[in-house]
Tab-separated table of C-alpha atoms and ligand atoms in Angstrom:
chain	number	residue	atom	x	y	z
A	1	MET	CA	13.946	8.966	15.491
A	2	VAL	CA	13.188	6.550	12.660
A	3	GLY	CA	10.227	4.238	12.708
A	4	GLN	CA	7.863	3.475	15.518
A	5	ASN	CA	8.228	-0.255	15.301
A	6	ILE	CA	6.123	-2.188	17.741
A	7	MET	CA	2.546	-1.627	18.765
A	8	ARG	CA	1.302	-2.953	22.096
A	9	ASN	CA	-1.720	-2.424	24.298
A	10	LEU	CA	-1.019	-1.541	27.902
A	11	ILE	CA	-3.729	-2.455	30.378
A	12	VAL	CA	-3.260	0.202	33.043
A	13	HIS	CA	-4.926	0.346	36.461
A	14	THR	CA	-5.121	3.720	38.206
A	15	PRO	CA	-6.990	4.953	41.263
A	16	SER	CA	-10.231	6.639	40.068
A	17	LYS	CA	-8.989	10.171	40.684
A	18	PRO	CA	-8.482	13.034	38.222
A	19	GLY	CA	-4.926	13.484	36.976
A	20	ASN	CA	-3.804	9.866	36.960
A	21	LEU	CA	-4.361	9.294	33.242
A	22	GLY	CA	-2.358	12.472	32.588
A	23	LYS	CA	0.552	11.118	34.638
A	24	VAL	CA	0.536	7.865	32.664
A	25	THR	CA	0.355	9.510	29.224
A	26	THR	CA	3.094	11.964	30.198
A	27	VAL	CA	5.404	9.081	31.093
A	28	ILE	CA	4.644	7.322	27.806
A	29	GLY	CA	5.285	10.479	25.777
A	30	ALA	CA	8.436	11.358	27.704
A	31	HIS	CA	9.982	8.022	26.702
A	32	GLY	CA	9.068	8.345	23.023
A	33	GLY	CA	5.908	6.223	23.022
A	34	ASP	CA	3.271	7.215	20.482
A	35	ILE	CA	-0.199	6.910	21.998
A	36	GLY	CA	-3.040	5.683	19.791
A	37	ASP	CA	-6.489	4.805	21.121
A	38	ILE	CA	-7.267	4.993	24.822
A	39	LYS	CA	-10.225	2.773	25.776
A	40	THR	CA	-11.724	2.945	29.233
A	41	LEU	CA	-12.542	-0.653	30.139
A	42	LYS	CA	-13.942	-0.039	33.602
A	43	VAL	CA	-14.577	2.918	35.886
A	44	GLY	CA	-14.872	1.520	39.408
A	45	THR	CA	-15.340	3.398	42.635
A	46	LEU	CA	-11.733	2.786	43.514
A	47	THR	CA	-9.987	1.743	40.317
A	48	THR	CA	-10.183	2.711	36.643
A	49	ILE	CA	-8.875	0.303	34.017
A	50	ARG	CA	-7.763	1.560	30.613
A	51	ASP	CA	-6.433	-0.073	27.464
A	52	ILE	CA	-3.817	2.265	25.954
A	53	THR	CA	-2.502	1.546	22.459
A	54	CYS	CA	1.137	2.511	22.353
A	55	THR	CA	3.664	2.335	19.529
A	56	VAL	CA	7.335	2.348	20.431
A	57	GLU	CA	10.726	2.070	18.768
A	58	ASP	CA	11.627	-1.310	20.273
A	59	ALA	CA	11.156	-3.698	23.190
A	60	THR	CA	13.677	-1.822	25.365
A	61	VAL	CA	11.651	1.398	25.117
A	62	LEU	CA	8.479	-0.532	25.951
A	63	ASP	CA	10.174	-2.020	28.995
A	64	THR	CA	11.320	1.439	30.156
A	65	ILE	CA	7.814	2.839	29.737
A	66	VAL	CA	6.248	0.012	31.750
A	67	LYS	CA	8.824	0.355	34.530
A	68	SER	CA	8.347	4.157	34.621
A	69	ILE	CA	4.559	3.873	34.830
A	70	ASN	CA	4.873	1.354	37.642
A	71	ALA	CA	7.379	3.656	39.366
A	72	LEU	CA	4.652	6.326	39.607
A	73	GLY	CA	3.303	4.259	42.521
A	74	ASN	CA	0.143	5.218	44.437
A	75	GLY	CA	-1.772	2.350	42.824
A	76	ILE	CA	-0.833	3.190	39.221
A	77	GLU	CA	0.219	-0.008	37.530
A	78	VAL	CA	0.532	-1.718	34.147
A	79	ARG	CA	-1.285	-5.000	34.756
A	80	ALA	CA	-0.920	-6.556	31.312
A	81	ILE	CA	0.629	-5.985	27.916
A	82	SER	CA	-1.175	-7.413	24.936
A	83	ASP	CA	-0.147	-7.645	21.310
A	84	ASP	CA	-3.370	-6.675	19.565
A	85	VAL	CA	-1.778	-6.780	16.101
A	86	LEU	CA	-0.879	-10.446	16.528
A	87	LYS	CA	-4.270	-11.152	18.087
A	88	ALA	CA	-6.039	-9.518	15.121
A	89	HIS	CA	-4.264	-11.959	12.796
A	90	GLU	CA	-5.411	-15.119	14.558
A	91	GLY	CA	-7.222	-17.256	11.996
A	92	GLY	CA	-6.197	-14.888	9.194
A	93	LYS	CA	-7.868	-11.682	8.074
A	94	ILE	CA	-10.008	-12.863	5.194
A	95	HIS	CA	-12.708	-15.405	4.489
A	96	MET	CA	-14.663	-16.064	1.325
A	97	THR	CA	-18.352	-15.706	2.081
A	98	SER	CA	-21.542	-16.581	0.235
A	99	ARG	CA	-23.710	-13.820	-1.225
A	100	MET	CA	-26.755	-16.084	-0.995
A	101	ASP	CA	-28.621	-17.519	1.953
A	102	LEU	CA	-29.150	-21.227	2.247
A	103	HIS	CA	-32.328	-21.743	4.257
A	104	SER	CA	-34.436	-24.142	2.261
A	105	ILE	CA	-34.180	-27.034	-0.176
A	106	GLU	CA	-35.407	-24.538	-2.761
A	107	ASP	CA	-32.382	-22.336	-2.036
A	108	LEU	CA	-30.130	-25.358	-2.293
A	109	ARG	CA	-31.495	-26.267	-5.711
A	110	ARG	CA	-30.995	-22.692	-6.919
A	111	VAL	CA	-27.504	-22.204	-5.518
A	112	TYR	CA	-26.220	-25.654	-6.295
A	113	THR	CA	-27.353	-28.674	-8.234
A	114	PRO	CA	-29.530	-29.203	-10.178
A	115	GLY	CA	-30.294	-25.478	-10.807
A	116	VAL	CA	-26.674	-24.463	-11.270
A	117	ALA	CA	-26.272	-26.733	-14.310
A	118	SER	CA	-28.381	-24.477	-16.515
A	119	VAL	CA	-26.141	-21.524	-15.643
A	120	CYS	CA	-23.055	-23.576	-16.553
A	121	GLU	CA	-24.630	-24.402	-19.912
A	122	GLU	CA	-25.547	-20.770	-20.483
A	123	ILE	CA	-21.903	-19.787	-19.938
A	124	GLN	CA	-20.729	-22.658	-22.145
A	125	ARG	CA	-22.946	-21.310	-24.954
A	126	SER	CA	-21.972	-17.665	-24.352
A	127	PRO	CA	-18.645	-17.457	-22.455
A	128	GLU	CA	-18.905	-13.660	-22.110
A	129	LYS	CA	-21.819	-14.242	-19.705
A	130	ALA	CA	-19.356	-15.547	-17.105
A	131	SER	CA	-18.717	-11.949	-16.107
A	132	TYR	CA	-22.453	-11.603	-15.401
A	133	TYR	CA	-23.264	-14.939	-13.776
A	134	THR	CA	-20.073	-15.495	-11.753
A	135	SER	CA	-17.852	-13.490	-9.444
A	136	ILE	CA	-14.944	-13.622	-11.896
A	137	GLY	CA	-15.396	-10.049	-13.131
A	138	ASN	CA	-15.182	-8.708	-9.584
A	139	THR	CA	-12.284	-10.813	-8.359
A	140	VAL	CA	-8.612	-9.913	-8.544
A	141	ALA	CA	-5.734	-12.335	-7.919
A	142	ILE	CA	-3.102	-10.888	-5.601
A	143	VAL	CA	0.018	-12.656	-6.802
A	144	THR	CA	3.324	-12.737	-4.938
A	145	ASP	CA	6.505	-14.767	-4.938
A	146	GLY	CA	7.490	-13.274	-1.585
A	147	THR	CA	10.774	-11.781	-2.793
A	148	ALA	CA	10.218	-8.141	-1.713
A	149	ILE	CA	7.690	-8.202	1.102
A	150	LEU	CA	7.504	-4.539	2.131
A	151	GLY	CA	11.073	-3.638	3.020
A	152	LEU	CA	11.511	-6.951	4.847
A	153	GLY	CA	13.139	-8.479	1.776
A	154	ASN	CA	12.916	-12.018	0.412
A	155	ILE	CA	11.060	-13.638	3.303
A	156	GLY	CA	9.037	-15.963	1.089
A	157	PRO	CA	5.383	-15.959	0.055
A	158	VAL	CA	3.967	-17.671	3.154
A	159	ALA	CA	5.576	-15.160	5.518
A	160	GLY	CA	4.247	-12.486	3.156
A	161	MET	CA	0.681	-13.807	3.335
A	162	PRO	CA	-0.409	-11.315	6.059
A	163	VAL	CA	0.471	-8.511	3.628
A	164	MET	CA	-1.506	-10.190	0.816
A	165	GLU	CA	-4.468	-10.707	3.140
A	166	GLY	CA	-4.152	-7.035	4.080
A	167	LYS	CA	-4.358	-6.051	0.396
A	168	ALA	CA	-7.468	-8.263	0.087
A	169	VAL	CA	-9.056	-6.486	3.052
A	170	LEU	CA	-8.368	-3.128	1.380
A	171	PHE	CA	-9.766	-4.313	-1.964
A	172	ASP	CA	-12.940	-5.472	-0.229
A	173	GLN	CA	-13.516	-2.537	2.086
A	174	LEU	CA	-12.407	0.286	-0.183
A	175	ALA	CA	-13.506	-0.930	-3.604
A	176	GLY	CA	-15.895	-3.872	-3.107
A	177	ILE	CA	-13.499	-6.183	-4.963
A	178	SER	CA	-12.730	-9.776	-3.902
A	179	GLY	CA	-8.964	-10.145	-3.633
A	180	VAL	CA	-7.573	-13.684	-3.632
A	181	PRO	CA	-3.939	-14.185	-2.537
A	182	ILE	CA	-1.937	-16.495	-4.797
A	183	LEU	CA	1.391	-17.589	-3.321
A	184	LEU	CA	3.959	-18.744	-5.841
A	185	ASP	CA	6.917	-20.957	-4.947
A	186	THR	CA	8.861	-19.767	-7.946
A	187	SER	CA	10.389	-16.468	-9.051
A	188	ASP	CA	11.457	-17.695	-12.449
A	189	PRO	CA	9.779	-15.314	-14.928
A	190	ASP	CA	8.844	-18.140	-17.333
A	191	GLU	CA	7.210	-20.145	-14.539
A	192	VAL	CA	5.472	-17.148	-12.973
A	193	VAL	CA	4.094	-15.990	-16.308
A	194	GLU	CA	2.926	-19.483	-17.262
A	195	THR	CA	1.308	-20.089	-13.854
A	196	VAL	CA	-0.514	-16.777	-13.809
A	197	LYS	CA	-1.662	-17.274	-17.385
A	198	HIS	CA	-3.055	-20.717	-16.512
A	199	ILE	CA	-5.101	-19.419	-13.576
A	200	SER	CA	-6.054	-16.064	-15.079
A	201	GLN	CA	-9.448	-17.111	-16.459
A	202	GLY	CA	-10.794	-17.215	-12.907
A	203	TYR	CA	-10.048	-13.535	-12.327
A	204	GLY	CA	-11.086	-10.125	-13.599
A	205	GLY	CA	-7.615	-8.727	-12.966
A	206	ILE	CA	-4.132	-9.509	-11.645
A	207	LEU	CA	-2.411	-7.459	-8.947
A	208	LEU	CA	1.267	-8.353	-8.697
A	209	GLU	CA	2.479	-7.595	-5.182
A	210	ASP	CA	5.865	-7.483	-3.493
A	211	ILE	CA	7.681	-9.208	-6.325
A	212	GLY	CA	11.274	-7.975	-6.234
A	213	SER	CA	13.293	-6.344	-8.960
A	214	PRO	CA	14.512	-6.904	-11.568
A	215	HIS	CA	12.382	-10.015	-12.337
A	216	CYS	CA	9.179	-8.036	-11.579
A	217	PHE	CA	9.714	-5.907	-14.698
A	218	GLU	CA	9.811	-8.810	-17.150
A	219	ILE	CA	6.940	-10.623	-15.396
A	220	GLU	CA	4.642	-7.621	-15.537
A	221	GLU	CA	5.516	-6.708	-19.131
A	222	ARG	CA	4.908	-10.247	-20.379
A	223	LEU	CA	1.639	-10.680	-18.496
A	224	LYS	CA	0.344	-7.326	-19.744
A	225	GLU	CA	1.241	-8.410	-23.259
A	226	ASP	CA	-0.278	-11.895	-23.019
A	227	LEU	CA	-3.446	-11.330	-20.974
A	228	SER	CA	-6.532	-9.375	-21.918
A	229	ILE	CA	-7.449	-8.478	-18.328
A	230	PRO	CA	-5.951	-5.640	-16.256
A	231	VAL	CA	-2.537	-6.501	-14.814
A	232	MET	CA	-0.650	-4.116	-12.533
A	233	HIS	CA	2.391	-4.442	-10.318
A	234	ASP	CA	1.255	-2.440	-7.329
A	235	ASP	CA	4.727	-1.653	-5.978
A	236	GLN	CA	5.589	-0.097	-9.314
A	237	HIS	CA	2.550	1.732	-10.574
A	238	GLY	CA	0.283	1.968	-7.509
A	239	THR	CA	3.186	3.608	-5.705
A	240	ALA	CA	4.089	5.817	-8.670
A	241	VAL	CA	0.508	7.128	-8.902
A	242	VAL	CA	0.376	8.135	-5.244
A	243	THR	CA	3.881	9.598	-5.355
A	244	LEU	CA	2.990	11.662	-8.419
A	245	ALA	CA	-0.059	12.954	-6.534
A	246	ALA	CA	2.056	13.878	-3.492
A	247	THR	CA	4.644	15.556	-5.736
A	248	LEU	CA	1.961	17.546	-7.551
A	249	SER	CA	0.535	18.744	-4.226
A	250	ALA	CA	3.987	19.668	-2.923
A	251	CYS	CA	4.799	21.624	-6.095
A	252	ARG	CA	1.486	23.461	-5.837
A	253	TYR	CA	2.317	24.659	-2.311
A	254	ALA	CA	5.849	25.599	-3.326
A	255	GLY	CA	4.502	27.525	-6.321
A	256	VAL	CA	6.658	25.417	-8.651
A	257	ASP	CA	5.502	23.927	-11.941
A	258	ILE	CA	6.128	20.175	-11.594
A	259	LYS	CA	7.878	20.231	-14.970
A	260	ASP	CA	10.545	22.497	-13.445
A	261	ALA	CA	10.950	20.478	-10.244
A	262	VAL	CA	14.292	18.807	-9.575
A	263	VAL	CA	13.476	15.342	-8.260
A	264	GLY	CA	15.870	12.798	-6.790
A	265	GLN	CA	15.017	9.121	-6.303
A	266	ILE	CA	16.996	7.000	-3.839
A	267	GLY	CA	16.558	3.293	-4.647
A	268	LEU	CA	15.755	2.275	-8.209
A	269	GLY	CA	13.997	-1.035	-7.636
A	270	ALA	CA	10.358	-1.792	-8.444
A	271	ALA	CA	8.927	1.299	-6.751
A	272	GLY	CA	11.803	3.699	-7.454
A	273	LEU	CA	12.151	3.049	-11.170
A	274	ALA	CA	8.384	3.271	-11.714
A	275	ILE	CA	8.254	6.568	-9.804
A	276	CYS	CA	11.023	7.984	-12.019
A	277	ARG	CA	9.308	6.756	-15.189
A	278	MET	CA	5.979	8.209	-14.102
A	279	LEU	CA	7.469	11.602	-13.227
A	280	MET	CA	9.424	11.757	-16.499
A	281	ALA	CA	6.372	10.746	-18.532
A	282	TYR	CA	4.417	13.489	-16.736
A	283	GLY	CA	6.944	16.033	-17.925
A	284	VAL	CA	9.422	16.459	-15.067
A	285	SER	CA	12.589	17.213	-16.981
A	286	GLU	CA	15.125	16.794	-14.178
A	287	VAL	CA	14.806	13.362	-12.577
A	288	TYR	CA	17.907	11.960	-10.837
A	289	GLY	CA	18.393	8.571	-9.255
A	290	THR	CA	20.890	6.589	-7.265
A	291	ASP	CA	21.225	2.890	-6.434
A	292	PRO	CA	24.218	0.735	-5.537
A	293	GLN	CA	23.196	-1.792	-8.188
A	294	GLU	CA	24.697	-0.993	-11.564
A	295	SER	CA	21.852	-2.786	-13.390
A	296	ALA	CA	19.256	-0.606	-11.615
A	297	VAL	CA	21.140	2.545	-12.565
A	298	MET	CA	21.405	1.348	-16.187
A	299	ARG	CA	17.644	0.892	-16.347
A	300	LEU	CA	17.083	4.477	-15.231
A	301	ARG	CA	19.493	5.676	-17.932
A	302	GLN	CA	17.648	3.624	-20.556
A	303	TYR	CA	14.431	5.437	-19.657
A	304	GLY	CA	16.129	8.820	-19.914
A	305	GLY	CA	16.799	9.536	-16.233
A	306	ASN	CA	19.985	11.062	-14.815
A	307	VAL	CA	22.245	9.182	-12.456
A	308	LEU	CA	23.921	10.497	-9.315
A	309	ASN	CA	26.573	8.554	-7.451
A	310	SER	CA	25.428	8.793	-3.874
A	311	ILE	CA	22.675	9.728	-1.483
A	312	GLU	CA	24.733	12.776	-0.509
A	313	GLU	CA	24.671	13.993	-4.123
A	314	VAL	CA	20.910	13.450	-4.380
A	315	MET	CA	20.297	15.317	-1.132
A	316	ALA	CA	22.581	18.185	-2.180
A	317	HIS	CA	21.150	18.531	-5.676
A	318	CYS	CA	17.411	17.821	-5.551
A	319	ASP	CA	14.484	19.824	-4.199
A	320	ILE	CA	12.172	16.835	-3.930
A	321	VAL	CA	13.735	13.612	-2.634
A	322	ILE	CA	11.921	10.274	-2.735
A	323	ALA	CA	13.343	7.131	-1.143
A	324	THR	CA	12.237	3.526	-1.651
A	325	THR	CA	15.203	1.427	-0.556
A	326	GLY	CA	13.745	-0.639	2.274
A	327	VAL	CA	16.636	0.625	4.444
A	328	LYS	CA	15.576	2.066	7.770
A	329	GLY	CA	17.213	5.366	8.739
A	330	LEU	CA	19.275	5.596	5.539
A	331	ILE	CA	18.987	9.391	5.253
A	332	ASP	CA	20.970	11.234	7.872
A	333	PRO	CA	19.109	14.365	9.044
A	334	SER	CA	22.284	16.407	8.507
A	335	LEU	CA	21.831	15.916	4.742
A	336	VAL	CA	18.381	17.539	4.685
A	337	ARG	CA	18.372	21.059	3.217
A	338	GLU	CA	16.075	23.941	4.178
A	339	GLY	CA	12.790	23.830	2.261
A	340	GLN	CA	13.332	20.362	0.756
A	341	ILE	CA	10.463	17.943	0.248
A	342	ILE	CA	11.256	14.473	1.572
A	343	LEU	CA	9.151	11.419	0.837
A	344	ALA	CA	10.795	8.475	2.636
A	345	LEU	CA	8.414	5.767	1.542
A	346	SER	CA	9.901	2.493	2.721
A	347	ASN	CA	7.695	0.301	4.853
A	348	PRO	CA	7.588	-0.626	7.585
A	349	TYR	CA	10.451	1.745	8.462
A	350	PRO	CA	11.215	4.922	6.526
A	351	GLU	CA	14.654	6.151	5.456
A	352	ILE	CA	14.039	9.182	7.720
A	353	SER	CA	11.029	9.901	9.889
A	354	PRO	CA	8.876	12.864	8.831
A	355	GLU	CA	9.462	14.427	12.266
A	356	ASP	CA	13.248	14.276	11.869
A	357	ALA	CA	13.089	15.570	8.294
A	358	ILE	CA	10.925	18.535	9.322
A	359	ALA	CA	13.153	19.234	12.339
A	360	ALA	CA	16.136	19.266	9.950
A	361	GLY	CA	14.502	21.913	7.763
A	362	ALA	CA	12.297	20.066	5.255
A	363	ALA	CA	9.254	22.035	4.128
A	364	TYR	CA	7.174	18.889	3.699
A	365	ALA	CA	7.911	15.322	4.709
A	366	ALA	CA	5.989	12.078	4.631
A	367	ASP	CA	6.613	8.376	5.079
A	368	GLY	CA	5.157	5.219	3.532
A	369	ARG	CA	2.244	5.130	5.941
A	370	LEU	CA	0.895	8.332	4.411
A	371	VAL	CA	2.113	8.188	0.811
A	372	ASN	CA	1.029	4.617	0.247
A	373	ASN	CA	-0.320	2.677	-2.685
A	374	ILE	CA	-3.473	1.983	-0.654
A	375	LEU	CA	-4.638	5.265	-2.241
A	376	GLY	CA	-4.074	3.871	-5.728
A	377	PHE	CA	-4.727	0.203	-6.370
A	378	PRO	CA	-8.311	-0.190	-5.047
A	379	GLY	CA	-9.739	2.649	-7.143
A	380	ILE	CA	-7.576	1.838	-10.170
A	381	PHE	CA	-8.890	-1.745	-10.295
A	382	ARG	CA	-12.467	-0.679	-9.492
A	383	GLY	CA	-12.383	1.742	-12.429
A	384	ALA	CA	-10.740	-0.789	-14.761
A	385	LEU	CA	-13.200	-3.561	-13.842
A	386	ASN	CA	-16.202	-1.227	-14.177
A	387	ALA	CA	-15.080	-0.300	-17.674
A	388	ASN	CA	-14.309	-3.903	-18.551
A	389	ALA	CA	-10.858	-2.634	-19.529
A	390	LYS	CA	-8.389	-5.073	-21.020
A	391	ASP	CA	-5.384	-3.219	-19.642
A	392	ILE	CA	-4.281	-0.554	-17.182
A	393	THR	CA	-2.702	2.210	-19.215
A	394	TYR	CA	-0.566	5.241	-18.433
A	395	PRO	CA	-3.466	7.708	-18.998
A	396	MET	CA	-5.562	5.705	-16.509
A	397	LEU	CA	-2.763	5.978	-13.944
A	398	VAL	CA	-2.378	9.715	-14.523
A	399	ALA	CA	-6.134	10.138	-14.113
A	400	ALA	CA	-5.895	8.326	-10.764
A	401	ALA	CA	-3.054	10.607	-9.610
A	402	GLU	CA	-4.877	13.772	-10.651
A	403	ALA	CA	-8.058	12.557	-8.925
A	404	LEU	CA	-6.055	12.106	-5.731
A	405	VAL	CA	-4.752	15.678	-6.000
A	406	GLU	CA	-8.342	16.894	-6.448
A	407	CYS	CA	-9.321	15.120	-3.210
A	408	THR	CA	-6.375	16.503	-1.209
A	409	ARG	CA	-7.162	19.109	1.423
A	410	HIS	CA	-5.081	22.275	1.406
A	411	GLY	CA	-1.847	21.731	3.311
A	412	ASP	CA	-1.853	17.942	2.902
A	413	LEU	CA	0.123	15.953	0.338
A	414	VAL	CA	-2.472	13.221	-0.246
A	415	PRO	CA	-6.043	12.569	0.887
A	416	PRO	CA	-6.927	10.345	3.863
A	417	PRO	CA	-6.737	6.653	2.872
A	418	LEU	CA	-9.937	5.567	4.595
A	419	ASP	CA	-12.191	8.163	2.950
A	420	HIS	CA	-14.337	5.931	0.742
A	421	ASN	CA	-15.257	8.876	-1.402
A	422	VAL	CA	-11.619	9.262	-2.446
A	423	HIS	CA	-11.523	5.711	-3.810
A	424	LYS	CA	-14.826	6.298	-5.617
A	425	ILE	CA	-13.454	9.452	-7.239
A	426	VAL	CA	-10.267	7.634	-8.288
A	427	ALA	CA	-12.350	4.759	-9.708
A	428	LYS	CA	-14.579	7.147	-11.658
A	429	ALA	CA	-11.601	8.986	-13.127
A	430	VAL	CA	-9.946	5.716	-14.178
A	431	GLU	CA	-13.192	4.310	-15.592
A	432	ARG	CA	-13.778	7.475	-17.621
A	433	ILE	CA	-10.386	7.224	-19.312
A	434	ALA	CA	-10.701	3.452	-19.809
A	435	LEU	CA	-14.076	3.870	-21.534
A	436	LYS	CA	-12.662	6.614	-23.747
A	437	GLU	CA	-9.782	4.329	-24.738
A	438	ILE	CA	-12.201	1.468	-25.497
A	439	VAL	CA	-14.346	3.720	-27.707
A	440	HIS	CA	-11.214	5.012	-29.426
A	441	GLU	CA	-9.885	1.492	-30.112
A	442	GLY	CA	-13.301	0.189	-31.179
B	1	NAI	N1	4.752	3.578	0.394
B	1	NAI	C1	4.393	2.720	-0.533
B	1	NAI	O1	3.265	2.730	-1.039
B	1	NAI	C2	5.357	1.709	-1.017
B	1	NAI	C3	6.551	1.533	-0.410
B	1	NAI	N2	7.436	0.612	-0.883
B	1	NAI	C4	8.635	0.396	-0.124
B	1	NAI	O2	9.784	0.621	-0.898
B	1	NAI	C5	10.819	-0.258	-0.497
B	1	NAI	C6	11.401	-0.923	-1.732
B	1	NAI	O3	10.409	-1.708	-2.361
B	1	NAI	P1	10.647	-2.255	-3.835
B	1	NAI	O4	10.986	-1.158	-4.757
B	1	NAI	O5	9.499	-3.129	-4.131
B	1	NAI	O6	11.942	-3.160	-3.588
B	1	NAI	P2	13.135	-3.521	-4.561
B	1	NAI	O7	13.901	-4.577	-3.890
B	1	NAI	O8	12.626	-3.760	-5.937
B	1	NAI	O9	14.011	-2.167	-4.626
B	1	NAI	C7	14.837	-1.681	-3.606
B	1	NAI	C8	15.971	-0.924	-4.281
B	1	NAI	O10	16.636	-0.146	-3.307
B	1	NAI	C9	18.028	-0.220	-3.596
B	1	NAI	N3	18.837	0.135	-2.429
B	1	NAI	C10	19.122	-0.639	-1.349
B	1	NAI	N4	19.951	0.048	-0.528
B	1	NAI	C11	20.187	1.250	-1.098
B	1	NAI	C12	20.959	2.390	-0.734
B	1	NAI	N5	21.716	2.383	0.374
B	1	NAI	N6	20.965	3.456	-1.563
B	1	NAI	C13	20.237	3.469	-2.688
B	1	NAI	N7	19.485	2.395	-3.092
B	1	NAI	C14	19.457	1.319	-2.301
B	1	NAI	C15	18.231	-1.655	-4.047
B	1	NAI	O11	19.454	-1.815	-4.747
B	1	NAI	C16	17.003	-1.867	-4.908
B	1	NAI	O12	17.266	-1.498	-6.252
B	1	NAI	C17	10.197	-1.235	0.509
B	1	NAI	O13	10.554	-0.845	1.806
B	1	NAI	C18	8.713	-1.050	0.333
B	1	NAI	O14	8.000	-1.213	1.532
B	1	NAI	C19	7.178	-0.134	-1.994
B	1	NAI	C20	5.994	-0.002	-2.633
B	1	NAI	C21	4.965	0.877	-2.139
B	2	PYR	C1	2.749	-0.485	0.504
B	2	PYR	C2	3.456	-1.537	-0.210
B	2	PYR	O1	2.949	-2.116	-1.149
B	2	PYR	C3	4.792	-1.882	0.214
B	2	PYR	O2	5.339	-1.254	1.104
B	2	PYR	O3	5.353	-2.831	-0.365
B	3	MG	MG1	4.012	-3.839	-1.761
């Protein structure tokens, strides 16, 4: 089964007797529902009310589950279904807040005019002090043109805003960075580059997000060239870092030197090409890729990768298979070979679910919820900003990947994304390399 697609909260009433919750959860599981949190809202003398988070394949499955719970009878009933994901987005997920209190006229004069004028003049005299007296050095612009929002495709920047707000939440909570979404109504590389350059002085770094290929490549290259603040296209390099970490872990368990691994990449867009480039730069000698777009295949060749003509060939030839196509259920379980490692990374729906890949014989399998650039970009930018780095370089990315491997528990491919310590360790590793590079250049 590929992709658990919709998450709903079932408000379930049962008589307050042992065994009833078990009956309800059994019904949910039997119909393929994935149970998340179970909150007990009320334990009454007669009735217990619970809020059960349930993720299902589609609305039909949800309907079947509700009908089956209600069919249990004896007072067991789904009284309401709520969409907590939608509810959580009401009003948006982010809000810029003040770091200073405003209680008195004294505060007002310090925060705002007339006091603020002297700080402006100080920065005018010594522009480098802006990073000390403003939030610029701790703020990253999250720039999108909306052309490759997850695997949903070109849905436009406004429809992609919930993803950008999500990235801002992650920046804030995992790395203490202010992320500011910037929605562009152009995909023309000249216009994107010019626009980002014009706004860049207000930011300590630029995270390019969900900008489709091939225009993402030129945009990132030109911005990296023209700006002296860190610029990174997350879908390329954030993803490549985490995928390298997962591949290193997998090779360790398999007792294979990563340099000898035979890796196949399905989908050679932003994420796929960057993954191939990262693996090749790290020393993997056999990297194969496939993509229906001739231009994508040509790019892989230019970077020294090998091309295969179909998914079937990749699955037959490679020990580690990575997919970033945005196409749900693309990999048929019958193609999976015994002992293969399958990373089907498309969001929100993978090319094959980890459960199906394992059932078909894979030794390790993961999807984009687990192997996700959430493990990369917060720490990478934290480290770069701490070091006052002018760029994000390949050695910084490798340091991030190796730090992730260090944090990975035995048997896992990557560490848990919400472990704050992991992001601190990644940031430290990146900062260390960035400082070394600065000393070297200086
Ligand atoms: N887990 C993670 O951290 C990340 C996951 N992704 C996921 O990867 C997917 C692709 O994202 P991007 O690379 O940014 O998009 P993209 O649009 O740049 O690339 C997609 C590529 O897949 C190719 N493709 C489509 N159908 C194919 C097929 N049947 N066989 C082989 N190739 C095929 C396209 O031709 C294109 O080159 C999305 O679903 C996204 O959510 C992207 C970044 C991070
Ligand atoms: C995780 C991410 O950046 C994506 O799926 O596009
Ligand atoms: Mg993305």
